[in-house]
Coordinates of C-alpha atoms and ligand atoms in Angstrom, one line a residue:
X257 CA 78.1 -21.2 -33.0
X258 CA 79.9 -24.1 -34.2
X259 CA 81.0 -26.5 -31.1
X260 CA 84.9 -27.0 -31.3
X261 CA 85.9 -30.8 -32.4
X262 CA 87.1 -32.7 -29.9
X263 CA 89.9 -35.0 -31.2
X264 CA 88.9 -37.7 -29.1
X265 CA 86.0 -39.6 -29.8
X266 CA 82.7 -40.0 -28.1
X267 CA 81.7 -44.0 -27.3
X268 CA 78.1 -44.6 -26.8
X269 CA 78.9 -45.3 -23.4
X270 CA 82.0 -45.6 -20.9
X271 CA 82.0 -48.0 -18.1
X272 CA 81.3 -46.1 -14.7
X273 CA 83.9 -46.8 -12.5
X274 CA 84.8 -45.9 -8.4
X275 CA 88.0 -44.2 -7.6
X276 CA 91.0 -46.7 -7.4
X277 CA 91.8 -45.9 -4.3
X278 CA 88.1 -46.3 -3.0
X279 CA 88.8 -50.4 -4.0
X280 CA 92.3 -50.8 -2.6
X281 CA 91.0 -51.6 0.9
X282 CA 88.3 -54.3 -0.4
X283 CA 91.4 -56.1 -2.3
X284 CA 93.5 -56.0 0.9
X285 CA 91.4 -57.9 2.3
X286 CA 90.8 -60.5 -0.4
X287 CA 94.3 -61.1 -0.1
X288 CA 94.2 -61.1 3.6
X289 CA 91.8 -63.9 4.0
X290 CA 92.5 -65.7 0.7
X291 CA 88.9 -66.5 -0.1
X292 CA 89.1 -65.6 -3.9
X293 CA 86.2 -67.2 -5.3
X294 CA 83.2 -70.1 -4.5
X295 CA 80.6 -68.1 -2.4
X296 CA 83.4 -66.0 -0.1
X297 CA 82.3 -63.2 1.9
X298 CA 82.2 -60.6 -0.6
X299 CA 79.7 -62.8 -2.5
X300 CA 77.2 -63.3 0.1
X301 CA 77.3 -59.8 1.0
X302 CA 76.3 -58.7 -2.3
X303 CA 73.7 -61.5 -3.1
X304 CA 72.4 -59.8 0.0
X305 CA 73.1 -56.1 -1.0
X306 CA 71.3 -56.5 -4.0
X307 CA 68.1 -58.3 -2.7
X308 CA 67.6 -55.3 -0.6
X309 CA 68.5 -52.7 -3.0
X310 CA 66.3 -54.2 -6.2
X311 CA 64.2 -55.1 -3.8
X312 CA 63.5 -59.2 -4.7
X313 CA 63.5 -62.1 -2.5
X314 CA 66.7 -64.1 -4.0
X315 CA 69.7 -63.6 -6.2
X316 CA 72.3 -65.8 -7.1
X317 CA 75.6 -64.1 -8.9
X318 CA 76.8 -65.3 -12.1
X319 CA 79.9 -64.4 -14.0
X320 CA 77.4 -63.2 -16.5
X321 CA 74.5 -62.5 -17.8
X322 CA 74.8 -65.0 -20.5
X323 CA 75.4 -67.7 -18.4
X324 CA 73.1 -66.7 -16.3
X325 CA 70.2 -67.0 -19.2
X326 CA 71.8 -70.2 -19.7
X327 CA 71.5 -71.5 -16.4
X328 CA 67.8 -70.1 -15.7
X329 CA 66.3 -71.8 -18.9
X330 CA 68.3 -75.3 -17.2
X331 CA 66.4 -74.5 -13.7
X332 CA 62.9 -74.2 -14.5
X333 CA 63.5 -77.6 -17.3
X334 CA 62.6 -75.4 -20.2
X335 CA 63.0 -77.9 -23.4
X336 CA 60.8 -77.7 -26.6
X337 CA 60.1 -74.5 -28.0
X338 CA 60.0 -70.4 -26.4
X339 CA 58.9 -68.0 -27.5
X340 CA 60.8 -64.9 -27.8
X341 CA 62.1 -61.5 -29.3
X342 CA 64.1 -60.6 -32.4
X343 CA 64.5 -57.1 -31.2
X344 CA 67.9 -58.0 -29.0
X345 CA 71.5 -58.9 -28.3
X346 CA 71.9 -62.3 -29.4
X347 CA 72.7 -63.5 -26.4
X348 CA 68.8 -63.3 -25.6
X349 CA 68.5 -66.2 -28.2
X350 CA 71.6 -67.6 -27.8
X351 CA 71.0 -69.2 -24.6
X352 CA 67.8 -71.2 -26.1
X353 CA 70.0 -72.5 -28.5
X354 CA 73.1 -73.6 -25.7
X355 CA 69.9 -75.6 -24.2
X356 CA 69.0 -77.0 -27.7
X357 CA 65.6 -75.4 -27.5
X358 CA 63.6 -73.7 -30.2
X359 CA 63.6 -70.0 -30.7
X360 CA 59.8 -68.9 -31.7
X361 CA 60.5 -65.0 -32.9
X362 CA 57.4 -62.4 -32.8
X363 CA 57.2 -59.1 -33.6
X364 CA 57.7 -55.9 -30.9
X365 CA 55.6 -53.2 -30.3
X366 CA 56.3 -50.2 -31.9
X367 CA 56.1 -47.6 -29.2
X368 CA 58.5 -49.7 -26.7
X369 CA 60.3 -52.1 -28.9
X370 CA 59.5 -54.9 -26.4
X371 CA 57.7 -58.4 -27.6
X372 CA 54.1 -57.8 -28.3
X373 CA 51.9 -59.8 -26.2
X374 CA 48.9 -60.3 -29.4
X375 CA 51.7 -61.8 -30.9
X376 CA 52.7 -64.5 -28.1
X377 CA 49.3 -65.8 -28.2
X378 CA 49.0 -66.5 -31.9
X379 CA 52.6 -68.1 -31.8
X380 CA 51.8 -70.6 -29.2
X381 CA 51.7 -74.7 -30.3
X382 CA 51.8 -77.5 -28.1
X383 CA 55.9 -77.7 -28.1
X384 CA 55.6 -74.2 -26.6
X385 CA 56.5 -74.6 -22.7
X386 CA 58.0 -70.8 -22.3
X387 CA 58.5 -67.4 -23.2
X388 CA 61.8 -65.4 -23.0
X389 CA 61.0 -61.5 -23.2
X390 CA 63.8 -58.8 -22.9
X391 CA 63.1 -55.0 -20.8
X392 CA 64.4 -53.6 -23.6
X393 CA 66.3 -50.8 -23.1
X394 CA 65.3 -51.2 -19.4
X395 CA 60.9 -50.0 -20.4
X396 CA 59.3 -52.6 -18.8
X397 CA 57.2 -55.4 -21.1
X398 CA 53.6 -55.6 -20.5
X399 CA 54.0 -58.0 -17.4
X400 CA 50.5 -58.2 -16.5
X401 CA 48.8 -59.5 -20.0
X402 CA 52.6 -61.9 -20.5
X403 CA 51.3 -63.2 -17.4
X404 CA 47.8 -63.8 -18.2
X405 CA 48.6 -65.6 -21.5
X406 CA 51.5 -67.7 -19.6
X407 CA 48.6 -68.5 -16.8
X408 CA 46.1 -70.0 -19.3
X409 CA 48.5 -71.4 -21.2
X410 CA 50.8 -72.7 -18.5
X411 CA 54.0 -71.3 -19.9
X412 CA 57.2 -70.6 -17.7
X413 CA 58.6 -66.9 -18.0
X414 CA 62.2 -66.0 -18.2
X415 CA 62.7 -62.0 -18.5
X416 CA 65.6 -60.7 -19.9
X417 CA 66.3 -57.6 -17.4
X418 CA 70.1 -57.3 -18.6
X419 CA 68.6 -53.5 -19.5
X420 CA 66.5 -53.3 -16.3
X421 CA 68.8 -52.9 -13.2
X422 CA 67.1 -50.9 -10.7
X423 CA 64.3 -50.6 -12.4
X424 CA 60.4 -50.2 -10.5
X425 CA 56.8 -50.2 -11.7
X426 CA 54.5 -48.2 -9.6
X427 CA 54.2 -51.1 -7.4
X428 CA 57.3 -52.6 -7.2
X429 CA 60.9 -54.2 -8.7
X430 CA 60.0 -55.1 -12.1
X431 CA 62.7 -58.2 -11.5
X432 CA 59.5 -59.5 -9.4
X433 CA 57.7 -60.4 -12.7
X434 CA 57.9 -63.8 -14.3
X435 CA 59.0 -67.0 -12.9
X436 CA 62.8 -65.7 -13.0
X437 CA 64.7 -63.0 -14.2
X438 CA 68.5 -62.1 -15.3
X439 CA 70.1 -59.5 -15.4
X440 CA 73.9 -58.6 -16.5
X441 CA 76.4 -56.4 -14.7
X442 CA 78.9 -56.2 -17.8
X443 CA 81.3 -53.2 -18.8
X444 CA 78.6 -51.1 -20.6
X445 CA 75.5 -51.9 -18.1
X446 CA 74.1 -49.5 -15.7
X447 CA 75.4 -51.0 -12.9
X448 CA 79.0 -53.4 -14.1
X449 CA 81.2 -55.9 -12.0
X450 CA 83.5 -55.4 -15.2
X451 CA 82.0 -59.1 -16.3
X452 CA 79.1 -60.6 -14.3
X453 CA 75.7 -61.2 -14.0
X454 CA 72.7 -62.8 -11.5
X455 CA 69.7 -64.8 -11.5
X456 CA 66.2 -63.4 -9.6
X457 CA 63.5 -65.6 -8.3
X458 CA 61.4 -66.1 -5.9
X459 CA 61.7 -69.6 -3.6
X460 CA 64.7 -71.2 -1.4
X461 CA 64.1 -74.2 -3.2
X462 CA 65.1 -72.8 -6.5
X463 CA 68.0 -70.8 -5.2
X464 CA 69.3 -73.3 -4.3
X465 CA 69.1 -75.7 -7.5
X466 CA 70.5 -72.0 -9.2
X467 CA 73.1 -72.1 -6.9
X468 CA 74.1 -76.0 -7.2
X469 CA 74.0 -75.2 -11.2
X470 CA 76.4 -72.6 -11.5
X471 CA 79.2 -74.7 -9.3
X472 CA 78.9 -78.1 -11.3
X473 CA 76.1 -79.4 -9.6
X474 CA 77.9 -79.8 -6.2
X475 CA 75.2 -79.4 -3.6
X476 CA 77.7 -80.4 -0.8
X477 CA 81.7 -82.3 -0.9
X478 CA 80.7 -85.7 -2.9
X479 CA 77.5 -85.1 -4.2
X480 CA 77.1 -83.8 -8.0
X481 CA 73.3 -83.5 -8.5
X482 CA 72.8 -82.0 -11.9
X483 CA 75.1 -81.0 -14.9
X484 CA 75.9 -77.7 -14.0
X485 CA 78.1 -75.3 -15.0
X486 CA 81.0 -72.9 -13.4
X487 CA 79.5 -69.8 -13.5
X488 CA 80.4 -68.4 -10.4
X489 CA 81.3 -64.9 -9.5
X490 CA 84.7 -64.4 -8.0
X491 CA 85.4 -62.6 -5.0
X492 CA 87.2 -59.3 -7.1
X493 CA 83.8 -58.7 -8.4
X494 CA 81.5 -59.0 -6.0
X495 CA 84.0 -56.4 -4.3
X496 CA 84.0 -54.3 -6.9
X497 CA 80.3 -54.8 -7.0
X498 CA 79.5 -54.0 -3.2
X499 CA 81.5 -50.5 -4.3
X500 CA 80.0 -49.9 -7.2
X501 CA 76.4 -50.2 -5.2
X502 CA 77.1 -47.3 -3.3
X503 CA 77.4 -44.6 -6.9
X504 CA 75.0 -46.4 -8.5
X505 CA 72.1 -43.8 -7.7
X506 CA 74.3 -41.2 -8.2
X507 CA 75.4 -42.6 -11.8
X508 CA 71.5 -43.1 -12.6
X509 CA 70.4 -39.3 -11.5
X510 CA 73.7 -37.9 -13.8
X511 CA 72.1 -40.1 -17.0
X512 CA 68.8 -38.8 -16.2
X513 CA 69.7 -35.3 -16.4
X514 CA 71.4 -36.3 -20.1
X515 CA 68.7 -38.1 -21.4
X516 CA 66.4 -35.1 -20.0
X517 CA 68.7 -32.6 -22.4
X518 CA 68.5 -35.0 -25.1
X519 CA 64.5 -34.7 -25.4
X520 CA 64.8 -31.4 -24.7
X521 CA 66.9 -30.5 -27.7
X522 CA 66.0 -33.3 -30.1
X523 CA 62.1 -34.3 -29.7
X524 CA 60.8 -30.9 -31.7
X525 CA 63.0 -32.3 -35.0
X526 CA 60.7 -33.7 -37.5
X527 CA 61.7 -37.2 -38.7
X528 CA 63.1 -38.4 -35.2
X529 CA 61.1 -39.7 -32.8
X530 CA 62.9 -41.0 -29.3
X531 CA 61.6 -44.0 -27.2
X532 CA 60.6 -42.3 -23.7
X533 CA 61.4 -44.0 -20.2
X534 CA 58.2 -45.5 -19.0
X535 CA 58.3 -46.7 -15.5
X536 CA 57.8 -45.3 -12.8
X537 CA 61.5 -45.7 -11.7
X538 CA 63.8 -45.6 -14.8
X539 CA 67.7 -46.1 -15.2
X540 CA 68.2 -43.9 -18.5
X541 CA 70.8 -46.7 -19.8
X542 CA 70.5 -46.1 -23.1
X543 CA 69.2 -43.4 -25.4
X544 CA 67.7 -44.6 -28.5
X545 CA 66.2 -42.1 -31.2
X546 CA 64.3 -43.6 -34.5
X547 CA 65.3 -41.8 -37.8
X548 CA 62.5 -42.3 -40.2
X549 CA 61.6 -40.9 -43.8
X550 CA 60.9 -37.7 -43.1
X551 CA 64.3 -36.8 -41.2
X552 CA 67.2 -35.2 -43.8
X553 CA 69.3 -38.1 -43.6
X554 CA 68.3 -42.1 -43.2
X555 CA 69.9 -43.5 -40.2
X556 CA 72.9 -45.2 -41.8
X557 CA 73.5 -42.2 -42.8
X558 CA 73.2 -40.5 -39.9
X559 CA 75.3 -42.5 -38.4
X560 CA 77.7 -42.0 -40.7
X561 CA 77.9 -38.3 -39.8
X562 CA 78.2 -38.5 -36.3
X563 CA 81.1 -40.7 -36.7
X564 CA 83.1 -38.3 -39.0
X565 CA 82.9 -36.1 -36.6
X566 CA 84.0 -38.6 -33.4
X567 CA 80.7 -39.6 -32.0
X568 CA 80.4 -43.4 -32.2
X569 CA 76.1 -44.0 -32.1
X570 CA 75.4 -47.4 -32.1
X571 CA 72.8 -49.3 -34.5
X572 CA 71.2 -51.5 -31.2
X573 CA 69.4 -53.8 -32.4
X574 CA 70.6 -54.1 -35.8
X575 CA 70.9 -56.6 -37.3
X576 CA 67.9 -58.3 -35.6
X577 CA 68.7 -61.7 -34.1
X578 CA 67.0 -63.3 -37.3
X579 CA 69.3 -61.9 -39.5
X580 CA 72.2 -63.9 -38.1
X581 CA 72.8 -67.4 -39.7
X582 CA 72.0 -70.0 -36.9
X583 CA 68.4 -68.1 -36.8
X584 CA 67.3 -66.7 -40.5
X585 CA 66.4 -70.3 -41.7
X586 CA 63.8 -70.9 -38.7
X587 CA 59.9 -70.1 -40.3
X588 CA 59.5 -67.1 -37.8
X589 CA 62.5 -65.4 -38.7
X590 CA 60.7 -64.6 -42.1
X591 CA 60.7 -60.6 -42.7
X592 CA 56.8 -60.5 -43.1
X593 CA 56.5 -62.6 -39.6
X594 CA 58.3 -59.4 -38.3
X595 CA 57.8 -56.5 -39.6
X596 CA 57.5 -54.0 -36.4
X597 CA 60.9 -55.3 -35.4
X598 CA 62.7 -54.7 -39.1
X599 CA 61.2 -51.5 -39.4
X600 CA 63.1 -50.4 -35.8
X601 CA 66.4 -52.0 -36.6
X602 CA 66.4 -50.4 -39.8
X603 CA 65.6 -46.8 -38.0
X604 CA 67.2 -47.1 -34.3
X605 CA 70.6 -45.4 -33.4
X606 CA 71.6 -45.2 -29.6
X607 CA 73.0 -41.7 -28.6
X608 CA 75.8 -41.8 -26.1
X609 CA 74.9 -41.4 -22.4
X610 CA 76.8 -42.7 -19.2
X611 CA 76.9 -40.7 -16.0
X612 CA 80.4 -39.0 -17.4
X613 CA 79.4 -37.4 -20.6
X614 CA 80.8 -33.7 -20.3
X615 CA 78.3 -31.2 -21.3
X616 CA 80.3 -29.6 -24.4
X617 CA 80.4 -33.8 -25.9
X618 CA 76.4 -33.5 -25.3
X619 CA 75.8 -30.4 -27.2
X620 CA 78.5 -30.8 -30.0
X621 CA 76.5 -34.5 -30.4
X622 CA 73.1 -32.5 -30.4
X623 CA 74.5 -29.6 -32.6
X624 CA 75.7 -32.3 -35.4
X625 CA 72.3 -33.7 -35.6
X626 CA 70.5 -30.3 -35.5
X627 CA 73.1 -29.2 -38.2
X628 CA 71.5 -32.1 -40.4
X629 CA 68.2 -31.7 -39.9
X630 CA 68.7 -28.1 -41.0
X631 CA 70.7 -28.9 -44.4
X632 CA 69.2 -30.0 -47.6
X633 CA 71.0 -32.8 -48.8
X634 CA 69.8 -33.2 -52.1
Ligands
LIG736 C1 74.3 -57.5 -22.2 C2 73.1 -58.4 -22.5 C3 73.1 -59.8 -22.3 C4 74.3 -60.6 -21.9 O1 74.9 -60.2 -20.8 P1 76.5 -60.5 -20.6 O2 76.7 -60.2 -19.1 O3 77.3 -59.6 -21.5 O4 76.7 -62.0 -20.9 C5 71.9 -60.5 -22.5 N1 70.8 -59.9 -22.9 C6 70.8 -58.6 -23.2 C7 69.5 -58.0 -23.7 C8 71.9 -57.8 -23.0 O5 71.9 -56.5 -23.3

C-alpha cells in the first residue's frame, strides 16, 4: 500500500524544542535580575549542569561551536601544521585556517568515516604540533591508538565532538579523550541552545585561560592578558539550555527507536549499507546510509527521488572539505591522497531523524526507497 503524500516536506532534522510555556519562568527571571550575559547565573549553572551530565571535569560555554574550535586551537598555542579530516563540516577546518595554521588532510576509515589513525602517522613532519579529529556522526574515533601516536610524537589533540553530545565508551565520556574537546549546541544538534557551543578539558588552569579567551582576554577589571575573543554565551541560552537538559534523554531514546526502524527496514536492501552506532552509549543524531553500485539508483539520484516526493536527505559530507577553494590547492587535498573519504561523500545521504518524526513520515521515507530498490530503472 502506497503511503499517502504528505504535502509538507520532511527536513532531515527539526530542532527539538521544550514547550513555551516551560521557558517563560526562566525568562522572568532574566529580566528580574537583569544579568543578561558575561558569566550570570544561568551560565554557571549550566557549565555545572553539563560537567555532571557528560560527565567531564570542566566546560566553558561558547556561543558556538565554531568559535569554540577557534578558541581551543588559541589555548593549547597550536601554530604550524595539524593534522586533520576531510570527511566534515568545514567549520572543522575552518578554525585552523582563522588561526593561520596548516590543514594536513588524511583519509577516513571506511567502516566509521572517522580519520584513520595509519594515516596520521605517515602524515606527520616536523611542522606537525597537532591533530584535529571529528566523532563523526557522534562514533567515537579510535582514541586509544590517536593517543598513542600523539604520545610518541608529542602532538596536542583537539576532538571535534560537535556530533558527540552525550556520548560514552564503555568506560567513560568520550569528551574525556584528547587534550580538549568541542562540541556545538546549534539548531540541528542533539542537544541545541538555538546557537551555542562549549569547550571540555581537563585542568583549572586551562579553564581558566578558556574562559579569559572568550571575553577579550579580561582576566579581572584592567587586565587584558591575551587577544581573546567575545565568544560568550548569553544568559537566554544557557536558560534555554538548563531546560533543554532535562528532555534531552527523552529526545535521545525517541531517535533511537527511529534509527532502530531504519535498520530494520533498510539493512536487508542490496546496494545500501548504513553506518551502525558503535559506542556503548550512542545519541542516534544522524542517520547516514551509503548508496553504492549495486543499489537501483546512485545516490544523487536517490536523492533526487526522495525530494520529489517531500523528503529533504542530505549529502553530509559532500563536498569534502578539500573540494572547497581555500583547501583544494593544499598537496593533501589531492583525490588519490584521499580516496576512502571521496568514495563516502560520493555515496553518503543522511535520512531524516529527530525525536519528532511521526511514524507515517518514517515509513512513507522507507517505502520510497524500498519502491526504488524494487524498480528497474533501465
Ligand atoms: C555543527 C558543527 C560545527 C560547528 O558548530 P557551530 O555551533 O554551528 O558553529 C563544527 N564541527 C562539526 C563537525 C559540526 O557538525
Amino acid at each position: 500500500m502506497e503511503t499517502e503524500l504528505k504535502n509538507r516536506s520532511i527536513e532531515v532534522t527539526r530542532p527539538y524544542l521544550p514547550e513555551l510555556e516551560e521557558f517563560l519562568p526562566y525568562l522572568e527571571k532574566i529580566w528580574e535580575n537583569k544579568s543578561l550575559t558575561n558569566n550570570g547565573p544561568f551560565h554557571t549553572q549550566l557549565e555545572s549542569a553539563l560537567a555532571s551530565y557528560l560527565d567531564v571535569p570542566y566546560v566553558s560555554l561558547f556561543s558556538n561551536g565554531t568559535l569554540a574550535l577557534v578558541s581551543a586551537l588559541q589555548a593549547l598555542r597550536i601554530s604550524g601544521e595539524v593534522i586533520t579530516t576531510p570527511y566534515s563540516f568545514v567549520a572543522t577546518s575552518h578554525s585552523l585556517l582563522w588561526n593561520s595554521i596548516r590543514p594536513v588532510f588524511v583519509d577516513i576509515e571506511p567502516h566509521t568515516l572517522n580519520i584513520n589513525p595509519e594515516k596520521i602517522e605517515a602524515a606527520i613532519t616536523p611542522q606537525t604540533t597537532a591533530i584535529l579529529p571529528v566523532h563523526c556522526y557522534g562514533n567515537p574515533c579510535s582514541v586509544g591508538e590517536i593517543k598513542r601516536i600523539a604520545d610518541i610524537n608529542n602532538l596536542k589533540i583537539i576532538y571535534d565532538a560537535a556530533h558527540a553530545f552525550g556520548v560514552k565508551d564503555k568506560k567513560r565520556s568520550i569528551l574525556n579523550y584528547g587534550d580538549i574537546s568541542i562540541l556545538s549546541f546549534h539548531a540541528t544538534k542533539v542537544f541545541n541552545t538555538f546557537e551555542g557551543g562549549a569547550i571540555i578539558c581537563h585542568d583549572k588552569n586551562m579553564k581558566r585561560r578558556i574562559d579569559n579567551l572568550k571575553n577579550f582576554g579580561f582576566v579581572d577589571e584592567t587586565t587584558v592578558e591575551v587577544a581573546g575573543i567575545n565568544a560568550k554565551m548569553s544568559e537566554f541560552n544557557a536558560a534555554l539550555g538548563l531546560l533543554q537538559l532535562k528532555h534531552v534523554d527523552d529526545a535521545i531514546n525517541k531517535r533511537k527507536l527511529i534509527f532502530e526502524r531504519y535498520i530494520d527496514a533498510l539493512s536487508s536492501i542490496v546496494g545500501i549499507t548504513y553506518i551502525p552506532q558503535i559506542a556503548a552509549k550512542s545519541n542516534y543524531s544522524y542517520f547516514p546510509i551509503l548508496v553504492n553500485n549495486s543499489f537501483a539508483l546512485n545516490r544523487d539520484n536517490l536523492y533526487k527521488k526522495l525530494k520529489t516526493n517531500g523528503i529533504n536527505a542530505r549529502r553530509y559530507f559532500y563536498p569534502l572539505i578539500t573540494d572547497f577553494p581555500m583547501y583544494r590547492e593544499h598537496a593533501s587535498a589531492r583525490k588519490d591522497n584521499l580516496p576512502v573519504a571521496n568514495t563516502s561523500a560520493n555515496n553518503v545521504l543522511c535520512l531524516p531523524i529527530y525525536p519528532e518524526l511521526e511514524k507515517e513520515d518514517q515509513e512513507h521515507i522507507i517505502n520510497t526507497i524500498l519502491s526504488c530498490a524494487q524498480t528497474d530503472f533501465n
